[in-house]
Coordinates of C-alpha atoms in Angstrom, one line a residue:
M1 CA 107.5 83.4 111.7
S2 CA 111.1 84.4 111.5
R3 CA 112.0 85.9 108.3
Q4 CA 114.4 83.5 106.4
P5 CA 116.4 84.6 103.2
L6 CA 114.2 85.2 99.9
L7 CA 114.6 82.9 97.3
N8 CA 115.5 84.9 93.8
G9 CA 114.7 88.2 95.4
S10 CA 110.4 87.5 96.1
A11 CA 108.7 88.3 99.0
Q12 CA 108.2 85.7 101.7
L13 CA 105.3 83.5 100.7
S14 CA 103.1 83.0 103.6
Y15 CA 100.0 80.1 103.5
T16 CA 96.9 79.8 105.3
T17 CA 95.6 77.2 107.6
A18 CA 92.3 77.4 107.0
A19 CA 89.7 74.8 106.1
I20 CA 89.8 75.1 101.9
S21 CA 86.8 72.8 101.2
E22 CA 86.6 73.9 97.7
L23 CA 89.8 72.9 96.9
P24 CA 90.1 69.6 94.8
I25 CA 91.8 66.8 96.7
K26 CA 92.8 63.3 94.9
D27 CA 93.2 60.2 96.7
E28 CA 94.9 57.9 94.3
T29 CA 98.2 56.5 94.9
L30 CA 100.7 57.6 92.3
D31 CA 102.8 54.8 90.4
I32 CA 106.3 55.6 90.2
D33 CA 106.1 56.4 86.7
E34 CA 103.9 59.3 87.3
I35 CA 106.3 61.3 88.9
S36 CA 109.6 62.6 86.8
V37 CA 112.7 62.1 89.3
S38 CA 115.9 63.2 88.4
S39 CA 119.0 61.0 89.1
Q40 CA 121.1 60.8 91.9
S41 CA 124.1 62.9 90.1
D42 CA 121.5 65.8 89.6
L43 CA 119.8 65.9 93.2
P44 CA 119.0 69.7 93.6
L45 CA 116.0 69.2 91.6
T46 CA 114.5 66.4 93.6
S47 CA 113.7 69.1 96.6
T48 CA 111.6 71.1 93.8
I49 CA 109.5 68.4 92.5
G50 CA 106.1 68.7 94.1
Y51 CA 106.5 72.2 94.9
V52 CA 103.1 74.7 94.1
P53 CA 103.7 78.4 95.3
E54 CA 100.0 79.3 95.6
L55 CA 98.5 75.9 97.3
K56 CA 97.0 76.1 100.1
W57 CA 96.0 73.3 102.8
T58 CA 94.2 72.4 106.1
V59 CA 95.8 71.9 109.3
E60 CA 94.5 68.2 109.0
E61 CA 95.7 68.1 105.5
E62 CA 99.5 68.9 107.0
D63 CA 98.8 66.9 110.3
A64 CA 98.2 63.8 108.2
V65 CA 101.0 64.5 105.7
R66 CA 103.4 65.2 109.3
N67 CA 102.6 62.0 110.5
K68 CA 102.5 59.8 107.8
I69 CA 106.3 61.2 107.3
D70 CA 106.8 60.3 110.9
V71 CA 105.4 56.7 110.9
R72 CA 107.1 55.3 107.6
L73 CA 110.2 57.4 108.0
M74 CA 111.3 58.7 111.3
S75 CA 110.5 55.6 113.2
F76 CA 113.0 53.8 111.0
V77 CA 115.4 56.7 111.6
L78 CA 114.7 55.9 115.3
L79 CA 115.1 52.2 115.1
M80 CA 118.8 52.9 114.0
T81 CA 119.6 55.3 116.6
F82 CA 118.4 52.9 118.9
V83 CA 120.9 50.1 117.7
L84 CA 123.8 52.6 117.0
N85 CA 124.0 54.2 121.3
M86 CA 123.5 50.3 122.2
D87 CA 126.8 49.9 120.2
R88 CA 128.3 53.0 121.8
T89 CA 127.0 52.2 125.4
N90 CA 127.6 48.9 126.0
I91 CA 131.0 50.0 126.5
S92 CA 130.2 51.3 130.4
N93 CA 128.3 48.0 131.1
A94 CA 131.2 46.0 129.5
I95 CA 133.6 48.3 132.1
S96 CA 131.5 47.2 135.4
D97 CA 132.0 43.2 134.2
G98 CA 135.4 43.3 134.2
L99 CA 136.1 44.1 130.7
P100 CA 140.1 46.1 131.5
A101 CA 141.1 43.9 134.5
D102 CA 140.4 40.4 131.4
L103 CA 142.4 42.8 128.9
G104 CA 144.9 43.5 131.6
F105 CA 144.8 47.3 132.4
D106 CA 143.1 49.9 134.5
I107 CA 140.6 53.0 134.7
D108 CA 143.8 54.9 132.7
G109 CA 143.7 52.4 130.2
V110 CA 139.7 52.9 129.8
N111 CA 140.0 56.8 129.5
K112 CA 142.9 56.3 127.0
G113 CA 140.4 54.2 125.2
T114 CA 138.0 56.8 125.4
L115 CA 140.3 59.5 124.2
V116 CA 141.1 57.4 121.2
Y117 CA 137.7 56.8 120.4
A118 CA 136.4 60.6 120.8
F119 CA 139.5 61.8 118.4
V120 CA 139.1 59.1 115.5
F121 CA 135.1 59.7 116.0
T122 CA 135.7 63.2 115.6
L123 CA 138.0 63.3 112.5
F124 CA 135.0 60.6 110.5
T125 CA 132.6 62.8 111.5
L126 CA 133.8 66.0 109.5
P127 CA 133.7 64.7 106.1
S128 CA 130.4 62.6 106.4
N129 CA 128.0 65.3 105.3
I130 CA 130.4 66.0 101.9
I131 CA 130.0 62.0 100.9
V132 CA 126.3 62.2 102.0
K133 CA 125.6 64.8 99.4
R134 CA 127.7 62.8 96.9
I135 CA 126.0 59.5 97.2
G136 CA 122.6 59.7 99.3
A137 CA 121.9 59.4 103.0
N138 CA 120.0 56.0 101.8
L139 CA 123.0 54.4 100.5
W140 CA 125.5 56.1 103.4
I141 CA 123.9 55.6 106.4
P142 CA 123.2 51.6 105.8
L143 CA 126.4 51.1 104.9
I144 CA 128.2 52.5 107.6
M145 CA 125.4 50.7 109.9
T146 CA 126.7 47.4 108.3
S147 CA 130.5 48.5 109.3
W148 CA 130.6 48.9 112.5
G149 CA 128.0 45.9 113.2
I150 CA 131.0 43.8 112.2
V151 CA 133.1 45.4 114.3
T152 CA 131.2 45.7 117.3
W153 CA 131.3 41.5 117.1
A154 CA 134.3 41.8 116.4
H155 CA 134.9 42.8 120.4
V156 CA 135.2 38.6 120.5
F157 CA 138.6 38.3 119.1
I158 CA 140.7 40.9 121.6
T159 CA 142.7 39.7 124.0
D160 CA 144.7 42.3 125.6
F161 CA 145.2 46.2 125.5
K162 CA 146.1 46.6 122.0
G163 CA 143.7 44.6 120.8
Y164 CA 141.1 46.8 122.5
L165 CA 142.6 50.2 121.1
I166 CA 142.5 48.2 117.6
V167 CA 138.6 47.8 118.0
R168 CA 137.5 51.5 119.5
V169 CA 139.5 53.0 116.4
L170 CA 137.4 50.7 114.1
I171 CA 134.1 51.5 115.7
A172 CA 134.6 55.2 116.1
A173 CA 135.7 55.4 112.5
T174 CA 132.5 53.2 111.2
E175 CA 129.7 54.9 113.7
A176 CA 131.5 58.4 112.9
G177 CA 129.1 59.5 110.2
F178 CA 125.6 58.5 111.0
I179 CA 124.5 61.0 113.1
P180 CA 125.6 64.0 111.1
A181 CA 124.0 62.0 107.9
C182 CA 120.5 61.5 109.9
L183 CA 120.4 65.4 110.9
T184 CA 121.3 66.2 107.5
Y185 CA 118.5 63.7 106.0
L186 CA 116.1 64.9 108.5
T187 CA 115.9 68.6 107.7
G188 CA 114.7 67.5 104.1
F189 CA 111.8 66.3 105.7
Y190 CA 110.5 68.2 108.2
K191 CA 110.2 72.0 109.1
T192 CA 112.0 74.2 111.7
N193 CA 109.3 74.0 114.1
E194 CA 109.1 70.6 114.1
L195 CA 112.8 69.4 114.4
A196 CA 113.7 70.0 118.1
T197 CA 110.9 67.3 119.1
R198 CA 112.3 64.8 116.0
L199 CA 115.3 65.6 117.5
A200 CA 114.7 65.1 120.9
W201 CA 113.2 61.9 120.1
F202 CA 116.2 61.0 117.8
W203 CA 118.6 61.5 121.2
G204 CA 116.0 60.4 124.0
V205 CA 115.9 57.0 122.3
Q206 CA 119.5 56.9 122.3
A207 CA 118.9 56.9 126.2
F208 CA 116.5 54.5 126.1
A209 CA 119.1 52.2 124.1
S210 CA 121.6 52.9 126.9
A211 CA 118.6 52.0 129.6
F212 CA 118.1 48.9 127.6
S213 CA 121.3 48.1 127.2
G214 CA 121.7 47.9 130.8
L215 CA 118.6 45.6 131.5
L216 CA 119.8 43.4 128.7
S217 CA 123.2 43.1 130.3
F218 CA 121.9 41.8 133.2
G219 CA 120.6 38.9 131.4
I220 CA 123.8 38.5 129.1
F221 CA 126.2 38.5 131.5
R222 CA 125.1 35.5 133.3
M223 CA 125.7 33.4 129.9
A224 CA 129.1 34.2 131.4
G225 CA 131.7 31.0 130.2
V226 CA 129.1 29.8 127.7
A227 CA 131.5 28.7 124.6
G228 CA 134.3 30.0 126.6
L229 CA 133.5 33.7 126.3
P230 CA 133.0 36.4 129.5
G231 CA 129.7 38.2 130.2
W232 CA 131.0 41.2 127.9
K233 CA 132.0 39.7 125.3
W234 CA 128.5 38.1 124.8
L235 CA 127.1 41.8 125.0
F236 CA 129.3 42.5 121.7
L237 CA 128.6 39.4 120.1
L238 CA 124.9 39.9 120.3
D239 CA 124.9 43.8 120.1
G240 CA 126.6 43.5 117.0
V241 CA 124.8 40.7 115.0
A242 CA 121.5 43.4 116.0
T243 CA 123.2 46.0 113.7
D244 CA 124.0 43.7 110.9
I245 CA 120.5 42.6 110.9
V246 CA 118.8 46.4 111.2
G247 CA 121.5 47.7 108.6
F248 CA 120.9 44.5 106.4
V249 CA 117.1 46.1 106.5
A250 CA 117.7 49.2 105.8
L251 CA 119.8 48.2 102.1
N252 CA 116.4 46.4 101.1
W253 CA 115.7 48.8 98.4
L254 CA 118.5 47.9 96.5
N255 CA 116.9 44.3 95.4
P256 CA 113.5 44.1 97.6
T257 CA 112.2 41.0 95.8
L258 CA 115.1 39.6 97.7
F259 CA 113.2 39.7 100.9
I260 CA 110.1 38.6 102.5
P261 CA 107.5 41.1 102.8
S262 CA 107.0 42.5 106.5
P263 CA 106.7 45.7 108.9
L264 CA 110.8 45.8 108.8
S265 CA 110.9 45.8 105.2
L266 CA 111.5 49.5 105.2
Y267 CA 114.2 51.7 102.8
L268 CA 115.5 55.1 103.0
P269 CA 114.0 56.9 100.2
T270 CA 116.3 59.7 99.0
A271 CA 114.1 62.5 99.4
L272 CA 110.5 63.7 99.9
S273 CA 109.7 63.7 96.0
T274 CA 111.8 60.6 95.0
P275 CA 109.3 57.7 94.3
N276 CA 110.3 54.0 96.4
R277 CA 109.0 50.9 96.8
L278 CA 107.9 49.0 99.7
S279 CA 108.9 45.4 99.4
F280 CA 107.2 44.1 96.6
G281 CA 104.9 47.3 96.3
K282 CA 105.1 49.9 93.1
K283 CA 103.3 52.5 94.7
T284 CA 105.0 56.1 96.5
W285 CA 104.3 57.1 99.9
F286 CA 102.1 60.2 99.0
T287 CA 99.3 61.0 96.8
E288 CA 100.0 63.8 94.0
R289 CA 98.3 66.5 96.7
E290 CA 100.1 65.0 99.6
L291 CA 103.5 65.3 97.9
Q292 CA 102.5 68.4 97.0
I293 CA 101.7 69.3 100.6
A294 CA 105.2 67.9 101.6
V295 CA 107.1 69.7 99.7
T296 CA 105.6 73.1 99.7
R297 CA 105.6 73.5 103.6
L298 CA 109.3 72.6 103.6
I299 CA 110.1 75.4 101.1
R300 CA 108.1 77.8 102.3
D301 CA 109.1 77.3 106.3
D302 CA 112.7 77.8 105.0
Q303 CA 113.2 78.7 101.4
T304 CA 117.3 77.4 101.1
K305 CA 115.8 73.9 101.1
S306 CA 115.1 74.7 97.8
E307 CA 118.5 73.4 97.6
Q308 CA 118.6 70.6 100.0
Y309 CA 120.4 68.4 97.6
R310 CA 123.3 70.9 96.3
H311 CA 126.6 69.3 96.3
I312 CA 128.9 70.9 98.7
T313 CA 131.2 73.9 97.0
F314 CA 134.5 75.8 98.3
D315 CA 132.3 78.9 98.9
D316 CA 130.3 76.7 101.4
V317 CA 133.4 75.9 103.4
K318 CA 134.8 79.5 103.8
Q319 CA 131.1 80.7 104.6
T320 CA 131.2 77.8 107.2
V321 CA 134.4 78.7 108.6
L322 CA 134.2 82.2 108.8
D323 CA 130.5 82.3 110.8
T324 CA 131.4 83.4 114.4
R325 CA 127.8 82.6 115.4
L326 CA 128.4 78.7 114.4
W327 CA 131.6 78.7 116.4
T328 CA 129.7 79.9 119.7
H329 CA 127.3 77.3 119.0
L330 CA 130.1 74.9 118.5
L331 CA 132.3 75.7 121.8
I332 CA 128.4 75.4 123.4
T333 CA 128.3 71.7 122.3
F334 CA 132.2 71.0 123.3
I335 CA 132.0 72.3 126.6
G336 CA 128.2 71.5 127.5
I337 CA 128.3 67.9 125.9
M338 CA 131.6 67.1 127.7
P339 CA 130.4 66.2 131.3
N340 CA 128.2 63.4 130.1
G341 CA 131.1 61.5 129.0
P342 CA 132.5 60.7 132.5
I343 CA 128.6 60.5 134.2
N344 CA 127.8 57.8 131.4
T345 CA 131.1 56.0 131.3
Y346 CA 131.4 55.2 134.7
L347 CA 127.8 55.2 136.1
P348 CA 127.3 51.5 136.9
T349 CA 130.8 51.6 138.4
M350 CA 129.9 54.0 140.6
I351 CA 126.8 52.4 141.7
K352 CA 127.8 49.4 142.1
Q353 CA 130.9 51.1 144.4
S354 CA 128.3 52.5 146.3
G355 CA 127.4 48.4 147.8
F356 CA 125.6 47.2 144.9
S357 CA 126.5 44.2 143.0
V358 CA 127.4 44.4 139.6
Y359 CA 123.9 42.7 138.3
V360 CA 121.8 45.5 140.2
A361 CA 124.3 48.0 139.5
N362 CA 123.5 47.8 135.8
L363 CA 119.7 47.8 136.7
L364 CA 119.5 50.6 138.3
A365 CA 121.6 52.6 135.9
A366 CA 118.6 51.7 133.5
P367 CA 116.1 54.1 135.0
T368 CA 118.3 57.3 134.5
Y369 CA 117.9 56.7 131.1
L370 CA 114.5 56.6 130.7
V371 CA 114.1 59.9 132.5
N372 CA 116.4 61.3 129.9
L373 CA 114.0 60.1 127.4
V374 CA 110.4 61.4 128.9
F375 CA 111.6 65.1 130.1
S376 CA 113.8 65.7 126.8
I377 CA 110.9 65.3 124.5
V378 CA 108.4 67.0 127.1
I379 CA 110.6 70.0 126.8
A380 CA 111.6 69.8 123.5
K381 CA 107.7 69.5 122.6
A382 CA 107.5 72.6 124.7
A383 CA 110.3 74.7 122.7
D384 CA 108.8 73.9 119.1
R385 CA 105.4 74.9 120.7
Y386 CA 106.6 78.1 122.4
G387 CA 109.8 78.8 120.6
N388 CA 112.8 80.3 122.7
T389 CA 114.5 76.9 122.1
S390 CA 117.8 78.5 123.9
L391 CA 115.9 79.1 127.4
F392 CA 114.2 75.8 127.1
A393 CA 117.6 73.8 126.6
L394 CA 118.7 75.5 130.2
I395 CA 116.6 73.5 131.7
G396 CA 119.0 70.1 130.8
V397 CA 122.0 72.4 131.8
T398 CA 120.5 73.4 135.2
W399 CA 119.4 69.7 135.9
N400 CA 122.6 68.4 135.0
L401 CA 124.4 71.0 137.3
T402 CA 122.2 69.9 140.3
G403 CA 123.5 66.3 139.8
F404 CA 127.2 67.2 140.0
L405 CA 126.8 69.4 142.9
L406 CA 125.0 66.5 144.9
L407 CA 127.8 64.3 144.2
E408 CA 130.7 66.6 144.8
Y409 CA 129.2 67.5 148.7
L410 CA 127.0 64.6 150.0
P411 CA 129.1 63.7 152.8
V412 CA 131.3 61.3 152.9
D413 CA 129.8 58.8 154.5
A414 CA 126.2 59.5 153.5
S415 CA 124.4 55.7 152.7
R416 CA 124.7 54.0 149.3
W417 CA 120.9 54.9 147.8
A418 CA 121.9 58.8 148.9
M419 CA 124.9 58.3 146.5
Y420 CA 123.1 56.4 144.0
S421 CA 120.2 59.3 144.1
A422 CA 122.9 62.0 143.4
A423 CA 124.4 59.9 140.7
F424 CA 120.5 59.2 139.4
V425 CA 120.4 63.0 139.1
A426 CA 123.4 64.0 137.1
A427 CA 123.3 61.0 134.7
S428 CA 119.5 61.8 134.2
S429 CA 119.3 65.4 132.9
P430 CA 117.4 65.9 130.3
S431 CA 119.3 65.8 126.8
W432 CA 119.4 69.5 125.5
H433 CA 121.7 68.7 122.4
G434 CA 119.0 68.2 120.0
M435 CA 117.2 71.1 120.4
Q436 CA 120.5 73.0 120.5
I437 CA 121.3 71.6 117.1
A438 CA 118.0 72.5 115.7
W439 CA 118.5 75.9 117.2
M440 CA 121.7 76.4 115.2
A441 CA 120.3 74.7 112.6
S442 CA 117.2 77.0 112.1
N443 CA 120.0 80.2 112.3
L444 CA 122.2 78.9 109.3
A445 CA 122.0 79.8 106.0
P446 CA 122.5 78.6 103.0
I447 CA 121.8 75.3 102.6
G448 CA 125.4 74.1 102.3
K449 CA 126.9 75.9 105.4
R450 CA 124.3 74.1 107.4
T451 CA 125.1 71.0 106.4
L452 CA 128.6 71.4 107.0
A453 CA 128.0 72.9 110.3
L454 CA 125.8 69.8 110.9
G455 CA 128.5 67.8 110.2
A456 CA 131.1 70.0 112.6
V457 CA 128.6 70.0 115.8
I458 CA 128.5 66.2 116.2
G459 CA 132.2 66.6 115.7
A460 CA 132.2 69.0 118.5
A461 CA 130.4 67.0 120.8
N462 CA 132.4 64.0 120.5
I463 CA 136.2 65.6 120.5
C464 CA 135.0 66.9 123.7
G465 CA 135.5 62.9 124.9
V466 CA 139.2 63.7 124.8
P467 CA 139.5 66.2 127.7
G468 CA 136.4 64.3 129.1
S469 CA 138.3 61.2 129.5
Q470 CA 140.6 62.5 131.7
I471 CA 138.3 64.3 134.3
Y472 CA 137.6 61.1 136.3
Q473 CA 140.6 59.7 137.4
A474 CA 141.7 56.6 138.9
Y475 CA 143.5 58.5 141.7
D476 CA 140.1 60.4 142.4
A477 CA 137.7 57.4 142.8
P478 CA 135.4 56.4 144.0
R479 CA 134.1 59.6 144.6
F480 CA 135.8 61.8 142.0
Y481 CA 135.9 64.9 144.3
H482 CA 138.2 67.1 141.5
G483 CA 136.6 65.6 138.7
N484 CA 133.2 67.1 139.9
K485 CA 134.3 70.2 140.5
I486 CA 135.3 70.5 136.8
L487 CA 132.3 69.3 135.8
I488 CA 130.8 72.1 137.9
G489 CA 132.4 74.7 136.2
L490 CA 131.8 72.8 132.4
C491 CA 128.1 73.6 133.1
L492 CA 128.2 77.1 134.5
T493 CA 129.9 78.0 131.0
T494 CA 127.1 76.4 129.0
M495 CA 124.8 78.3 130.7
T496 CA 126.6 81.5 130.1
L497 CA 127.4 81.0 126.3
F498 CA 123.5 79.7 126.0
L499 CA 122.6 83.5 127.4
L500 CA 125.4 85.2 125.3
Q501 CA 124.6 83.6 122.2
R502 CA 120.8 84.6 122.8
T503 CA 121.7 88.0 123.4
R504 CA 123.6 88.1 120.1
Y505 CA 121.0 86.6 118.4
I506 CA 118.5 89.3 119.4
L507 CA 120.6 92.4 119.5
T508 CA 121.3 91.7 115.8
N509 CA 118.1 90.9 115.2
K510 CA 117.0 94.8 116.1
H511 CA 119.8 96.1 114.6
R512 CA 118.7 94.7 111.3
E513 CA 115.3 95.2 111.5
K514 CA 116.0 99.1 112.2
K515 CA 118.2 99.2 109.2
W516 CA 115.6 97.8 107.0
S517 CA 112.5 99.6 108.1
S518 CA 114.4 102.5 107.3
M519 CA 115.2 101.6 103.4
T520 CA 112.9 102.9 100.7
H521 CA 111.1 100.1 98.9
E522 CA 113.3 100.7 96.0
Q523 CA 116.4 100.4 98.0
R524 CA 114.9 97.1 99.4
Q525 CA 114.3 95.4 95.9
D526 CA 118.1 96.7 95.2
Y527 CA 119.0 95.0 97.9
E528 CA 117.6 91.5 97.2
L529 CA 118.6 91.7 93.3
N530 CA 122.2 93.0 94.0
T531 CA 123.5 91.9 97.6
T532 CA 126.6 90.0 97.5
H533 CA 125.7 88.6 101.2
K534 CA 124.4 85.0 101.6
G535 CA 122.2 83.1 103.6
S536 CA 122.3 84.1 107.2
E537 CA 124.5 87.5 106.8
R538 CA 121.6 88.7 104.7
L539 CA 119.8 91.8 106.0
D540 CA 116.9 90.5 105.8
F541 CA 117.4 87.6 107.7
R542 CA 116.4 87.1 111.0
F543 CA 117.4 84.8 113.8
R544 CA 115.3 82.5 116.1
L545 CA 115.6 82.2 119.4

């Protein structure tokens, strides 16, 4: 296990996963009053309640705790991110159904709307996690969900390009905080070597939502004319209503007695150690022992998580801005995610222009997202199991590159199925974004720097939509030869940056290990007690590869 920064100068803790039959195991479920919980204004305490330094447990016990978190928390987070991407990708389906023509603009107008959306989204992403640290993700996430749901169904009222730009600005502003808030939130529940798989599910479910949106649009577009609305307005209306329903359910914790008990009567707990109610119940998620395992395993994996809920300080901002390794991760994200924008926005349109009807084009676009989902999860699970996350991430980049090469060099007279196959490969590439974020987060400390970085990386993933929105131009349609050349160059650059960052981590680890090994025991103790280095800048911090 990679060495992480030490807490209060103590040695790195370890634990055994051997069967411990003699340990007493409590099966009773705790009442809320049995756990002392700090107030929201004193969040730093909630991350260590339940921490037992000498605690031992079995593999089976830890699996049971993690599975409980997956079922009760992660499943609901996946539902929320599913809804998010339904609302983010329905624009490509709406474009294929004639939204631009109905509102009086063309591809260049679509690109301008995408540019404005990306800029506003990024602007509102940056302060999101600062707000999360103040009011809690369990409040912030449902509030912004409800807000963007309203804006989504408000697409029904737009009649021209000006109205289109207004709703794109509003939906960007309301959606922006969701992903960084979720990333920060999940780091408080999962160990480092569990995050890549969960984040693969997080983005994989978004891909599934895109596929589902395509399938759903096939039916919804046939409602064109009902109540005088075109098919694409019905798509926004129904997606927006669905979002508000999920957002309303997420707010269930405010007053659970108002709701009928059901599997969806869930909530977002403040922290592992915070008691929460299930509908009418007064029970926590964990037994006392399960809570101790859940908290202790998290802090042993990364002791900076003992400060998971500490508020952001100016020193955190300074450390974040000055960390050049973070800037490389942001550059990887900015350049590497940029190719996804053009292909995802115009995929149904490209398929339609190859010779398929609008209905069939949206159906044919759906399988690309399903392939993305399956392979993203398979690759991320391998990365969590074997390490070397950066190398596994390169699989998705190489896949993407192959697709754009096919789009660029297929003959002009290629059949419609050949063109579809090329677009399929380009659009179905497994997402490496979640793995890269997990890799970045594991290499950033203290917790304040990591929190700000998680907001910044989502900003980088969206601001790339500003130049990305201009890559596919109207004059270059329908094959987009010039645009595909740019996308090929971006993929090659991303591969290079991944390898350079990995090499830098390897060389830094070797340098630190050599220096640390040359120190005497007394010198190490003096360093641990008196160093001014913090987090990932410490000599005893080792970067994960």
